[in-house]
Each structure stands twice: as structure tokens, then as C-alpha cells.
Amino acid sequence: MTQRAATAAAAAVLAATALLGLAPQAAAAPAGPVPQPQSATAENKAAAAQAATAPDTLATLSRFFAREGKVSLTAARPRIEGEAIPVNHLSPEFVAGRAGAPVARLEFLAGKAVSSDGQRAALWIARTEAGWQVVNIATGDDEFRYAQLGAAKLPGGTVFREPQIDAWYVAGGSRVLPLDEDAVRAVGADGTTLAAYRVRVARAYGDKLPGSAYAEGGMAGGYAEAEAVPAAVAADAEGAGVPWAAGAGALVLGVLGVAAVRRFRRVGARA
């Protein structure tokens, strides 16, 4: 499983719309959820592209790519490749068994950022009270890679992530097929039926939905706390004008309020 950067800032916007476990345990509770659109329309993609290519975003990306000394701040020269794509997560309505509920729902749009030295990152772009904004920067290109794998494996299917175990799938018709090793462990190499998958996620998460005693008790965090920050890394970050939030293990990246947290292997509920 690829380790990714998750974020406390993203949690503030998105955690209330996720089933559970998207936010690191150190994240604060959201002030209030802003519903995401049901689909990634041309208008939404255009708004996401505007947020992704804004000067402040590109400046933040430069600091993000330079944070470990792989490239200098001035040499990073980040660019946005292609258009934003929809990123779907397992739907709590599906877990709850609501009639007609799709297996996944739109969680945010992702924009692909690339630095001059080839580093890649995904911008998580969501609709907030202030409009469409970048709410997280995650290392790597999982969102785009699994979108391509899903389209090849099941053309026309819906690619989605089960965030509680960091598993990626593609669903179409009555089938749910795995796209990574975590999904294979959950549903087998050949996948499963949509009905069987519904039984599995209902058993795993049915008592942990928003409003449940589990969620109300603050037990819905799906990731361990970030590892200790090496002093050299913290010093480098501060030297680049990027303050380090040591208590939460979060690298706060400038004016967007985006924090990158090193994500550990999954913990918590398992099927």
C-alpha cells in the first residue's frame, strides 16, 4: 500500500462528508460540512482548475515539493497536468442500505501537480463555504493511477476508495473488482458481487456511521498519529518559510492552510 500525505485541513472540510476514517486522529472536528456536488460537471471542473492553478496554490506547491530538499524552492516550478478528475469514496448511504443508493459518491476533485524534478502530488479540491478551494496536497498520484486502472479493468465503471482500509475498487453492474492489494484482501482477486460487498461493509461499518455512538465518541479516526518529525526536516521546513506544527506532525504549507501528515498503515476496523 502506498503511503500518502493526509491532512488536518482536509479533514476540516471533508471529514463530515466521509463515512469515517478519512481524517487523521489529530484532526479537529469540522465546523460544518459543505455538501459536494453529485457529479463532476464541466462547470465544477473549471472551478477546480482555477483553484489548482491560482498563484497561491503554485507557491504552496513549490514549498511542498521542496520540503525534503529534493529540489530547491526556486527550482520546483510546479505545473498542473490535465483536468481535474472526480474522486469517489464509499457512500454511507450504501452502507446503511438506503434503497437505490450508489456504492460511492463524489468526495472531491483531484488535480495532478508535477514538479520540475518529476515529483507528483494530488491536489484535493472541494467546494467549501468560500467556493472551490484546494483543501489538501497528497504525495503521489494514486487518484489518477487507479482511475486509469479502473477504466481499463471495467470500462464505464465507477472507481472508488474505501478510506477505512485504503482500498481502491471499480464497480459496474453487479460486480465490485479490486484495484490494489488492500482491495484484494477485502474481496478476493476476482472481486465480489455488489450485494456481497454491501453485506461486508455493513458488517464492518454499519455501527460507525455519522451520528452513531462510535462516531459521537470520537472513535472514527482511521489513521495512527504521525511519526516524530526529524529535527533536520523541521529545520529545513522552517528555513523555507514553512512552519512546522510539531504537535500534530503536520507540515503547514502556507496561505492555503494545507497540512501534509505522513500517513501510516491503516488501523481500526477491518472486514
mmCIF file of C-alpha atoms in Angstrom:
data_model
loop_
_atom_site.group_PDB
_atom_site.id
_atom_site.type_symbol
_atom_site.label_atom_id
_atom_site.label_comp_id
_atom_site.label_asym_id
_atom_site.label_seq_id
_atom_site.Cartn_x
_atom_site.Cartn_y
_atom_site.Cartn_z
ATOM 1 C CA MET A 1 0.000 0.000 0.000
ATOM 2 C CA THR A 2 1.395 3.390 -0.973
ATOM 3 C CA GLN A 3 1.928 5.802 1.914
ATOM 4 C CA ARG A 4 0.272 9.134 1.237
ATOM 5 C CA ALA A 5 0.049 12.544 2.819
ATOM 6 C CA ALA A 6 -3.284 13.151 4.541
ATOM 7 C CA THR A 7 -4.346 16.437 6.135
ATOM 8 C CA ALA A 8 -5.930 18.096 9.101
ATOM 9 C CA ALA A 9 -7.063 20.920 6.854
ATOM 10 C CA ALA A 10 -8.787 18.495 4.527
ATOM 11 C CA ALA A 11 -10.472 16.876 7.494
ATOM 12 C CA ALA A 12 -11.996 20.194 8.494
ATOM 13 C CA VAL A 13 -13.750 20.380 5.155
ATOM 14 C CA LEU A 14 -14.294 16.745 4.234
ATOM 15 C CA ALA A 15 -14.431 14.593 7.359
ATOM 16 C CA ALA A 16 -18.113 15.256 7.976
ATOM 17 C CA THR A 17 -18.942 14.062 4.471
ATOM 18 C CA ALA A 18 -16.834 10.904 4.729
ATOM 19 C CA LEU A 19 -18.122 7.665 6.238
ATOM 20 C CA LEU A 20 -15.326 7.503 8.809
ATOM 21 C CA GLY A 21 -11.590 7.433 8.996
ATOM 22 C CA LEU A 22 -10.614 9.930 6.298
ATOM 23 C CA ALA A 23 -9.208 12.347 8.850
ATOM 24 C CA PRO A 24 -6.089 11.658 10.938
ATOM 25 C CA GLN A 25 -6.816 11.242 14.625
ATOM 26 C CA ALA A 26 -5.156 14.583 15.344
ATOM 27 C CA ALA A 27 -7.653 16.482 13.203
ATOM 28 C CA ALA A 28 -10.134 18.852 14.764
ATOM 29 C CA ALA A 29 -13.859 18.412 14.263
ATOM 30 C CA PRO A 30 -15.238 20.244 11.238
ATOM 31 C CA ALA A 31 -17.114 23.483 11.744
ATOM 32 C CA GLY A 32 -19.807 22.260 9.395
ATOM 33 C CA PRO A 33 -19.971 20.124 6.276
ATOM 34 C CA VAL A 34 -20.411 21.633 2.849
ATOM 35 C CA PRO A 35 -22.113 19.085 0.579
ATOM 36 C CA GLN A 36 -20.156 18.187 -2.517
ATOM 37 C CA PRO A 37 -21.943 18.041 -5.889
ATOM 38 C CA GLN A 38 -23.230 14.699 -7.089
ATOM 39 C CA SER A 39 -21.143 14.768 -10.250
ATOM 40 C CA ALA A 40 -18.075 16.446 -11.699
ATOM 41 C CA THR A 41 -19.696 18.719 -14.249
ATOM 42 C CA ALA A 42 -17.741 20.840 -16.718
ATOM 43 C CA GLU A 43 -18.512 23.861 -14.538
ATOM 44 C CA ASN A 44 -17.156 22.135 -11.433
ATOM 45 C CA LYS A 45 -14.008 21.021 -13.249
ATOM 46 C CA ALA A 46 -13.427 24.555 -14.487
ATOM 47 C CA ALA A 47 -13.759 25.923 -10.952
ATOM 48 C CA ALA A 48 -11.375 23.248 -9.675
ATOM 49 C CA ALA A 49 -8.863 24.078 -12.399
ATOM 50 C CA GLN A 50 -8.975 27.735 -11.419
ATOM 51 C CA ALA A 51 -8.238 26.839 -7.794
ATOM 52 C CA ALA A 52 -5.434 24.465 -8.811
ATOM 53 C CA THR A 53 -3.634 26.992 -10.995
ATOM 54 C CA ALA A 54 -4.009 30.010 -8.716
ATOM 55 C CA PRO A 55 -0.685 31.726 -7.875
ATOM 56 C CA ASP A 56 -1.077 30.951 -4.165
ATOM 57 C CA THR A 57 -1.582 27.265 -4.954
ATOM 58 C CA LEU A 58 1.512 27.106 -7.136
ATOM 59 C CA ALA A 59 3.553 28.883 -4.472
ATOM 60 C CA THR A 60 2.351 26.372 -1.897
ATOM 61 C CA LEU A 61 3.214 23.516 -4.240
ATOM 62 C CA SER A 62 6.756 24.860 -4.584
ATOM 63 C CA ARG A 63 7.181 24.676 -0.815
ATOM 64 C CA PHE A 64 5.567 21.237 -0.737
ATOM 65 C CA PHE A 65 7.925 19.773 -3.332
ATOM 66 C CA ALA A 66 10.949 21.441 -1.712
ATOM 67 C CA ARG A 67 10.105 20.357 1.838
ATOM 68 C CA GLU A 68 12.557 17.389 1.961
ATOM 69 C CA GLY A 69 15.329 19.031 -0.021
ATOM 70 C CA LYS A 70 14.707 17.018 -3.184
ATOM 71 C CA VAL A 71 14.512 20.207 -5.182
ATOM 72 C CA SER A 72 15.088 23.834 -4.284
ATOM 73 C CA LEU A 73 12.181 26.164 -3.689
ATOM 74 C CA THR A 74 13.003 28.267 -6.745
ATOM 75 C CA ALA A 75 13.684 25.259 -8.980
ATOM 76 C CA ALA A 76 10.484 23.325 -8.169
ATOM 77 C CA ARG A 77 8.432 25.111 -10.863
ATOM 78 C CA PRO A 78 5.236 23.100 -10.274
ATOM 79 C CA ARG A 79 2.722 22.665 -13.075
ATOM 80 C CA ILE A 80 -0.782 21.228 -13.265
ATOM 81 C CA GLU A 81 -1.243 18.429 -15.804
ATOM 82 C CA GLY A 82 -4.581 17.619 -17.415
ATOM 83 C CA GLU A 83 -8.008 18.346 -15.996
ATOM 84 C CA ALA A 84 -9.328 17.610 -12.545
ATOM 85 C CA ILE A 85 -10.874 14.181 -12.070
ATOM 86 C CA PRO A 86 -13.629 13.056 -9.689
ATOM 87 C CA VAL A 87 -12.603 11.047 -6.634
ATOM 88 C CA ASN A 88 -15.327 8.862 -5.159
ATOM 89 C CA HIS A 89 -15.473 7.290 -1.711
ATOM 90 C CA LEU A 90 -17.644 4.539 -0.304
ATOM 91 C CA SER A 91 -21.093 6.006 0.321
ATOM 92 C CA PRO A 92 -22.531 5.926 3.853
ATOM 93 C CA GLU A 93 -26.000 5.692 2.306
ATOM 94 C CA PHE A 94 -24.918 2.465 0.589
ATOM 95 C CA VAL A 95 -23.506 1.125 3.860
ATOM 96 C CA ALA A 96 -26.749 1.982 5.599
ATOM 97 C CA GLY A 97 -28.722 0.077 2.958
ATOM 98 C CA ARG A 98 -30.712 3.023 1.631
ATOM 99 C CA ALA A 99 -32.753 1.901 -1.369
ATOM 100 C CA GLY A 100 -31.184 2.945 -4.658
ATOM 101 C CA ALA A 101 -28.043 4.374 -3.033
ATOM 102 C CA PRO A 102 -24.948 4.083 -5.255
ATOM 103 C CA VAL A 103 -21.897 2.315 -3.881
ATOM 104 C CA ALA A 104 -19.850 5.528 -3.952
ATOM 105 C CA ARG A 105 -20.281 9.268 -4.001
ATOM 106 C CA LEU A 106 -18.160 12.203 -5.107
ATOM 107 C CA GLU A 107 -15.857 13.289 -2.296
ATOM 108 C CA PHE A 108 -13.648 15.854 -4.068
ATOM 109 C CA LEU A 109 -11.909 16.596 -7.371
ATOM 110 C CA ALA A 110 -8.222 15.876 -7.815
ATOM 111 C CA GLY A 111 -5.715 17.881 -9.828
ATOM 112 C CA LYS A 112 -2.338 16.406 -10.801
ATOM 113 C CA ALA A 113 0.674 18.523 -9.835
ATOM 114 C CA VAL A 114 4.180 17.777 -11.114
ATOM 115 C CA SER A 115 7.466 19.432 -10.128
ATOM 116 C CA SER A 116 10.442 20.078 -12.370
ATOM 117 C CA ASP A 117 12.261 17.028 -10.938
ATOM 118 C CA GLY A 118 9.322 14.702 -11.557
ATOM 119 C CA GLN A 119 7.747 14.608 -8.094
ATOM 120 C CA ARG A 120 3.979 14.143 -8.245
ATOM 121 C CA ALA A 121 1.199 15.208 -5.952
ATOM 122 C CA ALA A 122 -2.572 15.258 -5.968
ATOM 123 C CA LEU A 123 -4.432 18.432 -5.117
ATOM 124 C CA TRP A 124 -7.683 17.666 -3.325
ATOM 125 C CA ILE A 125 -10.137 20.336 -4.440
ATOM 126 C CA ALA A 126 -13.509 20.629 -2.752
ATOM 127 C CA ARG A 127 -16.428 23.004 -2.563
ATOM 128 C CA THR A 128 -16.236 24.962 0.679
ATOM 129 C CA GLU A 129 -18.153 27.855 2.166
ATOM 130 C CA ALA A 130 -15.728 30.119 0.305
ATOM 131 C CA GLY A 131 -16.176 28.302 -3.006
ATOM 132 C CA TRP A 132 -13.937 25.725 -4.676
ATOM 133 C CA GLN A 133 -10.593 25.512 -2.867
ATOM 134 C CA VAL A 134 -7.562 23.257 -2.551
ATOM 135 C CA VAL A 135 -8.022 21.592 0.838
ATOM 136 C CA ASN A 136 -5.113 19.130 0.767
ATOM 137 C CA ILE A 137 -1.953 18.183 -1.085
ATOM 138 C CA ALA A 138 -1.238 14.444 -1.091
ATOM 139 C CA THR A 139 2.010 12.935 -2.291
ATOM 140 C CA GLY A 140 1.939 10.601 -5.269
ATOM 141 C CA ASP A 141 -0.684 10.063 -7.946
ATOM 142 C CA ASP A 142 -2.937 7.318 -6.562
ATOM 143 C CA GLU A 143 -6.136 9.055 -7.610
ATOM 144 C CA PHE A 144 -5.068 9.194 -11.254
ATOM 145 C CA ARG A 145 -3.401 5.791 -11.384
ATOM 146 C CA TYR A 146 -6.425 3.967 -10.005
ATOM 147 C CA ALA A 147 -8.769 5.915 -12.266
ATOM 148 C CA GLN A 148 -6.797 4.591 -15.241
ATOM 149 C CA LEU A 149 -6.638 1.048 -13.860
ATOM 150 C CA GLY A 150 -10.373 1.036 -13.211
ATOM 151 C CA ALA A 151 -11.223 2.308 -16.685
ATOM 152 C CA ALA A 152 -9.096 -0.439 -18.208
ATOM 153 C CA LYS A 153 -10.428 -3.194 -15.951
ATOM 154 C CA LEU A 154 -14.105 -2.290 -16.159
ATOM 155 C CA PRO A 155 -14.858 0.370 -18.799
ATOM 156 C CA GLY A 156 -17.653 2.657 -17.707
ATOM 157 C CA GLY A 157 -17.401 1.530 -14.086
ATOM 158 C CA THR A 158 -17.163 3.736 -11.002
ATOM 159 C CA VAL A 159 -13.722 3.878 -9.407
ATOM 160 C CA PHE A 160 -13.892 4.488 -5.674
ATOM 161 C CA ARG A 161 -11.907 4.248 -2.474
ATOM 162 C CA GLU A 162 -12.870 2.614 0.795
ATOM 163 C CA PRO A 163 -10.926 5.028 3.015
ATOM 164 C CA GLN A 164 -11.161 2.950 6.171
ATOM 165 C CA ILE A 165 -8.734 0.364 4.755
ATOM 166 C CA ASP A 166 -7.253 2.496 1.937
ATOM 167 C CA ALA A 167 -8.619 0.092 -0.685
ATOM 168 C CA TRP A 168 -9.462 1.010 -4.287
ATOM 169 C CA TYR A 169 -12.146 -0.669 -6.398
ATOM 170 C CA VAL A 170 -14.103 -0.318 -9.598
ATOM 171 C CA ALA A 171 -17.811 -1.150 -9.578
ATOM 172 C CA GLY A 172 -20.120 -1.725 -12.508
ATOM 173 C CA GLY A 173 -23.366 -3.607 -12.940
ATOM 174 C CA SER A 174 -23.485 -6.177 -10.140
ATOM 175 C CA ARG A 175 -19.717 -6.533 -9.665
ATOM 176 C CA VAL A 176 -17.074 -4.912 -7.467
ATOM 177 C CA LEU A 177 -13.492 -5.567 -8.615
ATOM 178 C CA PRO A 178 -10.269 -4.845 -6.685
ATOM 179 C CA LEU A 179 -7.638 -2.418 -7.939
ATOM 180 C CA ASP A 180 -4.981 -2.758 -5.226
ATOM 181 C CA GLU A 181 -3.691 -5.267 -2.688
ATOM 182 C CA ASP A 182 -5.892 -3.916 0.112
ATOM 183 C CA ALA A 183 -8.977 -4.440 -2.015
ATOM 184 C CA VAL A 184 -7.818 -7.952 -2.968
ATOM 185 C CA ARG A 185 -7.553 -8.812 0.722
ATOM 186 C CA ALA A 186 -11.069 -7.481 1.248
ATOM 187 C CA VAL A 187 -12.958 -9.041 -1.672
ATOM 188 C CA GLY A 188 -10.559 -11.507 -3.304
ATOM 189 C CA ALA A 189 -8.638 -11.315 -6.557
ATOM 190 C CA ASP A 190 -11.757 -11.967 -8.621
ATOM 191 C CA GLY A 191 -13.875 -9.426 -6.796
ATOM 192 C CA THR A 192 -17.364 -9.956 -5.482
ATOM 193 C CA THR A 193 -20.977 -9.120 -6.153
ATOM 194 C CA LEU A 194 -22.340 -5.715 -5.239
ATOM 195 C CA ALA A 195 -24.749 -7.410 -2.821
ATOM 196 C CA ALA A 196 -21.938 -9.305 -1.070
ATOM 197 C CA TYR A 197 -19.846 -6.157 -0.851
ATOM 198 C CA ARG A 198 -22.770 -4.349 0.739
ATOM 199 C CA VAL A 199 -23.013 -7.095 3.374
ATOM 200 C CA ARG A 200 -19.291 -6.794 4.098
ATOM 201 C CA VAL A 201 -19.213 -3.007 4.541
ATOM 202 C CA ALA A 202 -22.447 -3.011 6.527
ATOM 203 C CA ARG A 203 -20.909 -5.534 8.914
ATOM 204 C CA ALA A 204 -17.676 -3.550 9.153
ATOM 205 C CA TYR A 205 -19.038 -0.003 9.376
ATOM 206 C CA GLY A 206 -22.787 -0.134 9.951
ATOM 207 C CA ASP A 207 -22.426 0.782 13.622
ATOM 208 C CA LYS A 208 -19.898 3.534 12.884
ATOM 209 C CA LEU A 209 -21.905 5.785 10.603
ATOM 210 C CA PRO A 210 -22.261 9.520 11.311
ATOM 211 C CA GLY A 211 -24.486 10.004 14.341
ATOM 212 C CA SER A 212 -23.601 6.631 15.860
ATOM 213 C CA ALA A 213 -22.246 6.269 19.384
ATOM 214 C CA TYR A 214 -18.913 5.257 17.843
ATOM 215 C CA ALA A 215 -18.671 8.475 15.851
ATOM 216 C CA GLU A 216 -20.052 10.674 18.637
ATOM 217 C CA GLY A 217 -17.384 9.257 20.936
ATOM 218 C CA GLY A 218 -14.637 10.471 18.638
ATOM 219 C CA MET A 219 -13.569 6.948 17.686
ATOM 220 C CA ALA A 220 -13.851 7.331 13.920
ATOM 221 C CA GLY A 221 -10.232 8.205 13.177
ATOM 222 C CA GLY A 222 -8.739 5.734 10.716
ATOM 223 C CA TYR A 223 -5.026 6.533 10.922
ATOM 224 C CA ALA A 224 -2.339 6.457 13.556
ATOM 225 C CA GLU A 225 -0.695 9.663 14.683
ATOM 226 C CA ALA A 226 2.125 10.893 12.501
ATOM 227 C CA GLU A 227 5.658 9.811 13.316
ATOM 228 C CA ALA A 228 8.063 12.117 15.103
ATOM 229 C CA VAL A 229 9.470 14.880 12.946
ATOM 230 C CA PRO A 230 13.251 14.652 12.409
ATOM 231 C CA ALA A 231 14.899 17.835 13.616
ATOM 232 C CA ALA A 232 16.699 18.341 10.323
ATOM 233 C CA VAL A 233 13.470 18.140 8.379
ATOM 234 C CA ALA A 234 11.755 20.596 10.695
ATOM 235 C CA ALA A 235 14.681 22.995 10.392
ATOM 236 C CA ASP A 236 14.648 22.734 6.606
ATOM 237 C CA ALA A 237 10.925 23.402 6.533
ATOM 238 C CA GLU A 238 11.215 26.429 8.762
ATOM 239 C CA GLY A 239 14.123 27.709 6.715
ATOM 240 C CA ALA A 240 11.934 27.576 3.624
ATOM 241 C CA GLY A 241 9.293 29.674 5.345
ATOM 242 C CA VAL A 242 7.070 26.661 6.080
ATOM 243 C CA PRO A 243 6.148 26.475 9.791
ATOM 244 C CA TRP A 244 6.057 23.038 11.411
ATOM 245 C CA ALA A 245 3.103 22.091 13.594
ATOM 246 C CA ALA A 246 5.017 19.613 15.696
ATOM 247 C CA GLY A 247 2.179 18.580 17.980
ATOM 248 C CA ALA A 248 0.084 17.181 15.140
ATOM 249 C CA GLY A 249 3.034 16.143 12.998
ATOM 250 C CA ALA A 250 1.730 18.475 10.296
ATOM 251 C CA LEU A 251 3.725 20.473 7.793
ATOM 252 C CA VAL A 252 1.626 23.587 7.307
ATOM 253 C CA LEU A 253 2.014 24.751 3.751
ATOM 254 C CA GLY A 254 1.475 28.472 3.524
ATOM 255 C CA VAL A 255 -1.564 30.545 2.754
ATOM 256 C CA LEU A 256 -3.879 27.701 1.785
ATOM 257 C CA GLY A 257 -3.764 26.306 5.296
ATOM 258 C CA VAL A 258 -2.904 22.882 3.892
ATOM 259 C CA ALA A 259 -1.147 20.430 6.181
ATOM 260 C CA ALA A 260 0.663 17.308 4.995
ATOM 261 C CA VAL A 261 0.688 14.448 7.502
ATOM 262 C CA ARG A 262 2.658 11.288 6.807
ATOM 263 C CA ARG A 263 0.090 8.508 6.697
ATOM 264 C CA PHE A 264 0.738 5.246 8.457
ATOM 265 C CA ARG A 265 -0.616 1.854 7.559
ATOM 266 C CA ARG A 266 -4.278 1.518 8.318
ATOM 267 C CA VAL A 267 -5.606 0.876 11.804
ATOM 268 C CA GLY A 268 -9.073 0.392 13.158
ATOM 269 C CA ALA A 269 -11.949 -1.585 11.686
ATOM 270 C CA ARG A 270 -11.246 -4.482 9.360
ATOM 271 C CA ALA A 271 -13.666 -6.683 7.469
#
